[in-house]
């Protein structure tokens, strides 16, 4: 079905309006979103995405609607996986919690622009060269294999993107609110705020290399590809603050995504064989193969995600891994607080750390081995306790 220019215009205008609303009413004034705020707006954005899908189904037919929902669910799952890397980047640059919203919104806008470019480039290649489906399928199969590697989300060392950003863009050693530039010794220099935005932007481009082939494996309708991608990104900021402490519970997410990407990769290669015109394959003739319907694809994607998420949440190892990661994260957040930080904020973070320490002590010995660099980990915990004692003494003197 051909989508009219007016529908394209209204859709793009609506997306831009949502992004502008997000910035002016949520992000411009730096603050840490509450759980209620994050949950409410996550639900609103998911509701908008689902409502849009129902509109596509009603006006475009069941085939177009199924393609949209399959694309949206796949892109949303990949976006959640990307949150792991965002969390590592924000931690590596020690971005203050209240300024993380602005960094994430920038990442979403940059990602949307970059992926739009990739979408139209991919569509042009597909329309001109049927063999591109082979390339897309191979990319997804390689990505699926990489997701099966252990320690796929390793937060114990700085990522290549972080190291390059620090090396190529020297900046001041401290944040100046949410400013991108500041003055040091009378000279204008970059702040870590700009560095982390560059790092997230570069990472988004890498994410697009598997995201765009994945959705083209489900539909070649450019309007569906664009809108499913856009809506999967729109609520990502709110989702980050809603589930950032639950991310490590999704122990088997990488395996689920590997299965989904591998499945779509096979689907793409089957489609490429069906449309084959390469002379060294079947003498340039189409190959009579079974093609996987979009309805079947949607069922497989939903089924794999359901099994993955339920299995992760019920996994004792996932619970233990989450405890370790959250304790490390809260201890790091505490020692990175400014000297002037309000005692109430200190108490909030410290209380979480204490609860996690108590839970860690009750873990079976085999799960305590999940703590990497145990000596460094315990020193970090002790430092947080020492700094909290000092903070309480300062508060008592006032």
Coordinates of C-alpha atoms in Angstrom, one line a residue:
X1 CA 0.0 0.0 0.0
X2 CA 1.3 3.4 -1.0
X3 CA 1.3 6.0 1.8
X4 CA 0.3 9.5 0.7
X5 CA 2.6 12.5 1.3
X6 CA 0.1 14.1 3.7
X7 CA 0.2 11.0 5.9
X8 CA 4.0 11.1 5.9
X9 CA 3.9 14.8 6.8
X10 CA 1.4 14.4 9.6
X11 CA 3.3 11.4 11.0
X12 CA 6.7 13.3 11.0
X13 CA 5.1 16.4 12.5
X14 CA 3.5 14.3 15.3
X15 CA 6.9 12.7 16.1
X16 CA 8.7 16.0 16.2
X17 CA 5.9 17.5 18.4
X18 CA 6.3 14.6 20.9
X19 CA 10.1 15.1 21.0
X20 CA 9.6 18.8 21.5
X21 CA 7.1 18.2 24.3
X22 CA 9.5 15.7 25.9
X23 CA 12.3 18.3 26.0
X24 CA 10.3 21.4 27.1
X25 CA 8.2 19.7 29.7
X26 CA 10.5 17.0 31.1
X27 CA 14.1 17.4 30.1
X28 CA 14.9 21.1 30.0
X29 CA 14.6 21.4 33.8
X30 CA 17.2 19.0 35.2
X31 CA 15.6 16.5 37.6
X32 CA 15.6 12.8 38.5
X33 CA 12.3 11.2 37.3
X34 CA 10.4 9.4 40.0
X35 CA 9.3 5.8 39.5
X36 CA 5.7 7.0 39.1
X37 CA 6.6 9.6 36.5
X38 CA 8.7 7.1 34.5
X39 CA 6.0 4.4 34.7
X40 CA 3.2 6.8 33.6
X41 CA 5.1 8.2 30.6
X42 CA 6.4 4.8 29.6
X43 CA 2.8 3.5 29.5
X44 CA 1.7 6.6 27.6
X45 CA 4.3 6.1 24.9
X46 CA 3.6 2.4 24.6
X47 CA -0.1 3.3 24.4
X48 CA 0.6 5.7 21.6
X49 CA 2.7 3.1 19.7
X50 CA -0.1 0.5 20.0
X51 CA -2.8 3.0 19.0
X52 CA -0.8 4.0 15.9
X53 CA -0.5 0.3 15.1
X54 CA -4.2 -0.2 15.3
X55 CA -4.6 2.8 13.0
X56 CA -2.2 1.2 10.5
X57 CA -4.2 -2.0 10.8
X58 CA -7.5 -0.3 10.2
X59 CA -6.5 1.9 7.3
X60 CA -3.7 -0.2 5.8
X61 CA -5.1 -3.7 6.3
X62 CA -4.1 -6.7 8.4
X63 CA -0.8 -7.4 6.5
X64 CA 0.4 -3.9 7.0
X65 CA -0.7 -3.9 10.7
X66 CA 1.0 -7.2 11.4
X67 CA 4.2 -5.9 9.8
X68 CA 4.1 -2.8 12.0
X69 CA 3.6 -4.8 15.2
X70 CA 6.3 -7.3 14.3
X71 CA 8.7 -4.5 13.6
X72 CA 7.8 -2.5 16.7
X73 CA 8.2 -5.4 19.0
X74 CA 11.6 -6.4 17.5
X75 CA 12.9 -2.8 17.6
X76 CA 11.6 -2.3 21.2
X77 CA 13.4 -5.5 22.3
X78 CA 16.6 -4.4 20.6
X79 CA 16.2 -0.9 22.3
X80 CA 16.0 -2.5 25.7
X81 CA 19.2 -4.4 25.0
X82 CA 20.8 -1.1 24.0
X83 CA 19.9 0.3 27.4
X84 CA 22.7 -1.9 28.9
X85 CA 25.3 -0.1 26.9
X86 CA 23.7 3.3 27.7
X87 CA 24.0 2.4 31.4
X88 CA 27.7 1.6 31.0
X89 CA 28.3 4.9 29.1
X90 CA 26.5 7.0 31.7
X91 CA 28.4 5.2 34.5
X92 CA 31.8 5.5 32.7
X93 CA 31.4 9.3 32.4
X94 CA 29.8 9.6 35.8
X95 CA 26.9 11.6 34.5
X96 CA 24.8 13.0 37.4
X97 CA 21.5 11.3 37.7
X98 CA 19.5 14.5 37.2
X99 CA 21.3 15.2 33.9
X100 CA 21.0 11.7 32.4
X101 CA 17.6 12.6 30.9
X102 CA 19.1 15.2 28.5
X103 CA 21.9 12.8 27.4
X104 CA 19.3 10.1 26.7
X105 CA 17.0 12.4 24.8
X106 CA 19.9 13.6 22.6
X107 CA 20.8 9.9 22.0
X108 CA 17.2 9.2 20.9
X109 CA 17.0 12.2 18.5
X110 CA 20.5 11.4 17.1
X111 CA 19.5 7.7 16.7
X112 CA 16.2 8.6 15.0
X113 CA 18.0 10.9 12.5
X114 CA 20.8 8.3 11.8
X115 CA 18.4 5.4 11.5
X116 CA 16.2 7.4 9.1
X117 CA 19.2 7.9 6.9
X118 CA 19.9 4.1 7.0
X119 CA 16.3 3.3 6.3
X120 CA 16.1 5.3 3.1
X121 CA 19.6 4.0 2.1
X122 CA 18.5 0.4 2.8
X123 CA 15.2 0.9 0.8
X124 CA 17.2 2.3 -2.1
X125 CA 19.6 -0.6 -2.1
X126 CA 16.8 -3.2 -1.8
X127 CA 14.9 -1.6 -4.7
X128 CA 18.0 -1.7 -6.9
X129 CA 19.8 -4.9 -5.8
X130 CA 17.9 -7.9 -4.6
X131 CA 21.2 -9.5 -3.4
X132 CA 21.2 -6.9 -0.6
X133 CA 18.9 -9.3 1.3
X134 CA 21.9 -11.8 1.5
X135 CA 24.0 -9.1 3.1
X136 CA 21.4 -8.1 5.6
X137 CA 20.8 -11.8 6.5
X138 CA 24.5 -12.4 7.0
X139 CA 24.8 -9.3 9.2
X140 CA 22.0 -10.5 11.4
X141 CA 23.4 -14.1 11.7
X142 CA 26.8 -12.6 12.7
X143 CA 25.2 -10.3 15.2
X144 CA 23.2 -13.3 16.7
X145 CA 26.4 -15.2 17.1
X146 CA 28.1 -12.3 18.9
X147 CA 25.1 -12.0 21.3
X148 CA 25.8 -15.6 22.3
X149 CA 29.3 -14.8 23.5
X150 CA 29.7 -14.6 27.3
X151 CA 30.0 -11.2 29.0
X152 CA 28.2 -9.5 26.1
X153 CA 27.6 -6.5 28.3
X154 CA 30.8 -6.2 30.2
X155 CA 30.8 -3.1 32.4
X156 CA 34.1 -3.7 34.1
X157 CA 36.1 -1.9 31.5
X158 CA 35.6 1.2 29.4
X159 CA 34.2 0.6 25.9
X160 CA 36.1 1.4 22.8
X161 CA 33.7 4.3 22.1
X162 CA 34.4 5.8 25.6
X163 CA 38.2 5.4 25.2
X164 CA 38.1 7.0 21.7
X165 CA 35.9 9.9 22.9
X166 CA 38.3 10.6 25.8
X167 CA 41.4 10.5 23.6
X168 CA 40.1 12.5 20.6
X169 CA 38.0 15.0 22.5
X170 CA 40.0 16.1 25.6
X171 CA 37.6 17.8 28.1
X172 CA 37.5 19.2 31.6
X173 CA 37.4 16.7 34.4
X174 CA 34.1 17.9 35.8
X175 CA 30.5 18.7 34.8
X176 CA 29.3 22.3 34.8
X177 CA 25.6 21.7 35.2
X178 CA 24.3 20.5 31.8
X179 CA 26.6 22.8 29.8
X180 CA 28.4 21.4 26.8
X181 CA 31.3 23.9 27.2
X182 CA 32.9 25.5 30.2
X183 CA 36.0 27.7 31.0
X184 CA 39.1 26.3 32.6
X185 CA 42.0 28.8 33.3
X186 CA 40.3 31.3 31.0
X187 CA 40.0 28.8 28.1
X188 CA 36.8 27.4 26.7
X189 CA 36.9 23.6 26.8
X190 CA 34.5 20.7 26.3
X191 CA 32.6 19.2 29.3
X192 CA 32.1 15.5 29.9
X193 CA 28.4 16.2 29.1
X194 CA 29.4 16.7 25.4
X195 CA 31.7 13.7 25.5
X196 CA 29.0 11.3 26.6
X197 CA 26.6 12.7 24.0
X198 CA 29.2 12.0 21.3
X199 CA 29.8 8.5 22.7
X200 CA 26.1 7.7 22.7
X201 CA 25.7 9.1 19.2
X202 CA 28.6 6.9 17.9
X203 CA 27.1 3.9 19.7
X204 CA 23.7 4.5 18.2
X205 CA 25.2 4.3 14.7
X206 CA 26.6 0.9 15.6
X207 CA 23.2 -0.2 16.9
X208 CA 21.6 0.7 13.6
X209 CA 23.8 -1.7 11.7
X210 CA 21.8 -4.7 13.1
X211 CA 18.5 -2.8 13.9
X212 CA 17.7 -1.7 10.4
X213 CA 18.4 -5.1 8.6
X214 CA 16.3 -6.8 11.3
X215 CA 13.2 -4.7 10.5
X216 CA 13.8 -4.9 6.8
X217 CA 13.6 -8.7 7.3
X218 CA 10.0 -8.2 8.4
X219 CA 8.8 -5.6 6.0
X220 CA 10.0 -3.6 3.0
X221 CA 7.4 -0.9 3.5
X222 CA 9.5 2.2 4.3
X223 CA 6.6 3.9 6.1
X224 CA 6.3 0.9 8.5
X225 CA 10.0 0.6 8.9
X226 CA 10.3 4.3 9.8
X227 CA 7.3 4.5 12.2
X228 CA 8.0 1.2 14.0
X229 CA 11.6 2.4 14.5
X230 CA 10.5 5.8 15.7
X231 CA 7.9 4.6 18.2
X232 CA 10.4 2.0 19.6
X233 CA 12.8 4.9 20.4
X234 CA 10.3 7.5 21.6
X235 CA 9.7 6.1 25.1
X236 CA 13.3 4.8 25.6
X237 CA 14.2 7.7 28.0
X238 CA 11.3 7.0 30.4
X239 CA 11.9 3.2 30.1
X240 CA 15.5 3.6 31.1
X241 CA 14.6 5.2 34.5
X242 CA 11.8 2.7 35.0
X243 CA 13.9 -0.5 34.6
X244 CA 17.5 0.5 35.0
X245 CA 17.8 -1.4 38.2
X246 CA 16.0 -4.4 36.6
X247 CA 18.2 -4.6 33.5
X248 CA 20.6 -7.1 35.1
X249 CA 17.7 -9.4 35.9
X250 CA 17.2 -10.0 32.2
X251 CA 19.9 -12.6 32.2
X252 CA 18.7 -14.4 29.1
X253 CA 17.8 -11.4 27.0
X254 CA 20.9 -11.7 24.8
X255 CA 20.0 -15.3 24.1
X256 CA 16.4 -14.4 23.2
X257 CA 17.6 -11.6 20.9
X258 CA 20.1 -13.9 19.3
X259 CA 17.3 -16.3 18.5
X260 CA 15.1 -13.5 17.1
X261 CA 17.9 -12.0 15.0
X262 CA 19.0 -15.5 13.8
X263 CA 15.4 -16.3 12.8
X264 CA 15.0 -13.0 10.9
X265 CA 18.5 -13.6 9.3
X266 CA 17.3 -17.0 8.0
X267 CA 14.0 -15.3 6.8
X268 CA 16.0 -12.7 4.9
X269 CA 18.2 -15.3 3.2
X270 CA 15.2 -17.4 2.2
X271 CA 13.6 -14.3 0.7
X272 CA 16.9 -13.5 -1.1
X273 CA 16.9 -17.0 -2.6
X274 CA 13.3 -16.6 -3.7
X275 CA 14.2 -13.3 -5.4
X276 CA 17.6 -14.5 -6.5
X277 CA 19.3 -13.0 -9.6
X278 CA 22.9 -13.8 -8.8
X279 CA 24.4 -15.8 -11.7
X280 CA 26.4 -18.2 -9.5
X281 CA 23.3 -19.3 -7.5
X282 CA 20.9 -21.6 -9.4
X283 CA 22.2 -20.0 -12.7
X284 CA 20.6 -16.7 -11.7
X285 CA 17.1 -18.1 -11.4
X286 CA 14.8 -17.8 -8.5
X287 CA 15.1 -20.6 -5.9
X288 CA 11.9 -22.4 -4.9
X289 CA 12.1 -22.1 -1.1
X290 CA 9.5 -21.8 1.7
X291 CA 9.0 -18.2 2.8
X292 CA 8.1 -17.3 6.3
X293 CA 5.0 -15.2 6.7
X294 CA 4.9 -12.0 8.8
X295 CA 2.2 -13.5 11.0
X296 CA 4.5 -16.4 11.8
X297 CA 7.4 -14.0 12.4
X298 CA 5.3 -12.0 14.9
X299 CA 4.3 -15.2 16.8
X300 CA 7.9 -16.4 17.0
X301 CA 9.2 -13.0 18.2
X302 CA 6.5 -12.7 20.9
X303 CA 7.0 -16.3 22.0
X304 CA 10.8 -16.0 22.3
X305 CA 10.6 -12.8 24.2
X306 CA 8.0 -14.2 26.6
X307 CA 10.1 -17.3 27.3
X308 CA 13.2 -15.1 27.7
X309 CA 11.7 -12.5 30.0
X310 CA 9.9 -15.1 32.2
X311 CA 13.0 -17.3 32.4
X312 CA 15.2 -14.3 33.3
X313 CA 12.9 -13.1 36.1
X314 CA 12.6 -16.6 37.6
X315 CA 16.3 -17.2 37.4
X316 CA 18.2 -17.3 40.7
X317 CA 21.4 -16.4 38.8
X318 CA 19.7 -13.4 37.3
X319 CA 18.5 -12.2 40.8
X320 CA 22.0 -12.6 42.2
X321 CA 23.6 -10.8 39.2
X322 CA 21.2 -7.9 39.7
X323 CA 22.1 -7.6 43.4
X324 CA 25.8 -7.5 42.7
X325 CA 25.4 -4.9 39.8
X326 CA 23.0 -2.7 41.8
X327 CA 25.2 -2.7 44.9
X328 CA 28.2 -1.7 42.8
X329 CA 26.2 0.9 41.0
X330 CA 24.8 2.5 44.2
X331 CA 28.2 2.4 45.9
X332 CA 29.8 4.1 42.9
X333 CA 26.9 6.7 42.7
X334 CA 27.4 7.4 46.4
X335 CA 31.2 8.0 46.3
X336 CA 30.7 10.2 43.2
X337 CA 28.3 12.6 45.0
X338 CA 29.4 16.2 45.5
X339 CA 30.5 17.4 48.9
X340 CA 27.4 19.7 49.0
X341 CA 24.9 16.9 48.1
X342 CA 21.8 17.0 50.3
X343 CA 21.8 14.5 53.1
X344 CA 18.4 13.2 52.1
X345 CA 19.7 12.2 48.7
X346 CA 22.7 10.6 50.3
X347 CA 20.4 8.6 52.6
X348 CA 18.2 7.5 49.7
X349 CA 21.2 6.0 47.8
X350 CA 22.9 4.6 50.9
X351 CA 19.7 2.9 52.1
X352 CA 19.5 1.0 48.8
X353 CA 23.2 0.0 49.1
X354 CA 22.6 -1.3 52.6
X355 CA 19.6 -3.4 51.5
X356 CA 21.6 -4.9 48.6
X357 CA 24.5 -5.7 51.0
X358 CA 22.2 -7.6 53.3
X359 CA 20.8 -9.5 50.3
X360 CA 24.3 -10.3 49.1
X361 CA 25.2 -11.8 52.4
X362 CA 22.3 -14.3 52.2
X363 CA 23.3 -15.5 48.7
X364 CA 24.5 -19.1 48.3
X365 CA 28.3 -19.3 47.9
X366 CA 28.1 -20.3 44.2
X367 CA 26.4 -17.0 43.3
X368 CA 28.9 -14.9 45.3
X369 CA 31.4 -15.9 42.7
X370 CA 29.6 -13.5 40.3
X371 CA 31.4 -10.7 42.1
X372 CA 34.3 -9.8 39.8
X373 CA 37.4 -8.2 41.4
X374 CA 36.0 -8.9 44.8
X375 CA 38.8 -6.9 46.6
X376 CA 38.0 -3.8 44.5
X377 CA 34.3 -4.3 45.1
X378 CA 34.6 -4.6 48.9
X379 CA 36.9 -1.5 49.0
X380 CA 34.3 0.4 47.1
X381 CA 31.6 -0.6 49.6
X382 CA 33.8 0.3 52.5
X383 CA 34.6 3.7 50.9
X384 CA 30.9 4.4 50.5
X385 CA 30.3 3.6 54.2
X386 CA 33.2 5.8 55.3
X387 CA 31.9 8.7 53.3
X388 CA 28.4 8.3 54.6
X389 CA 29.7 8.4 58.2
X390 CA 31.6 11.6 57.4
X391 CA 28.4 13.1 55.8
X392 CA 26.4 12.3 58.9
X393 CA 29.0 14.0 61.1
X394 CA 28.9 17.1 58.9
X395 CA 25.1 17.1 59.0
X396 CA 25.2 16.8 62.8
X397 CA 27.5 19.8 63.1
X398 CA 25.1 22.1 61.3

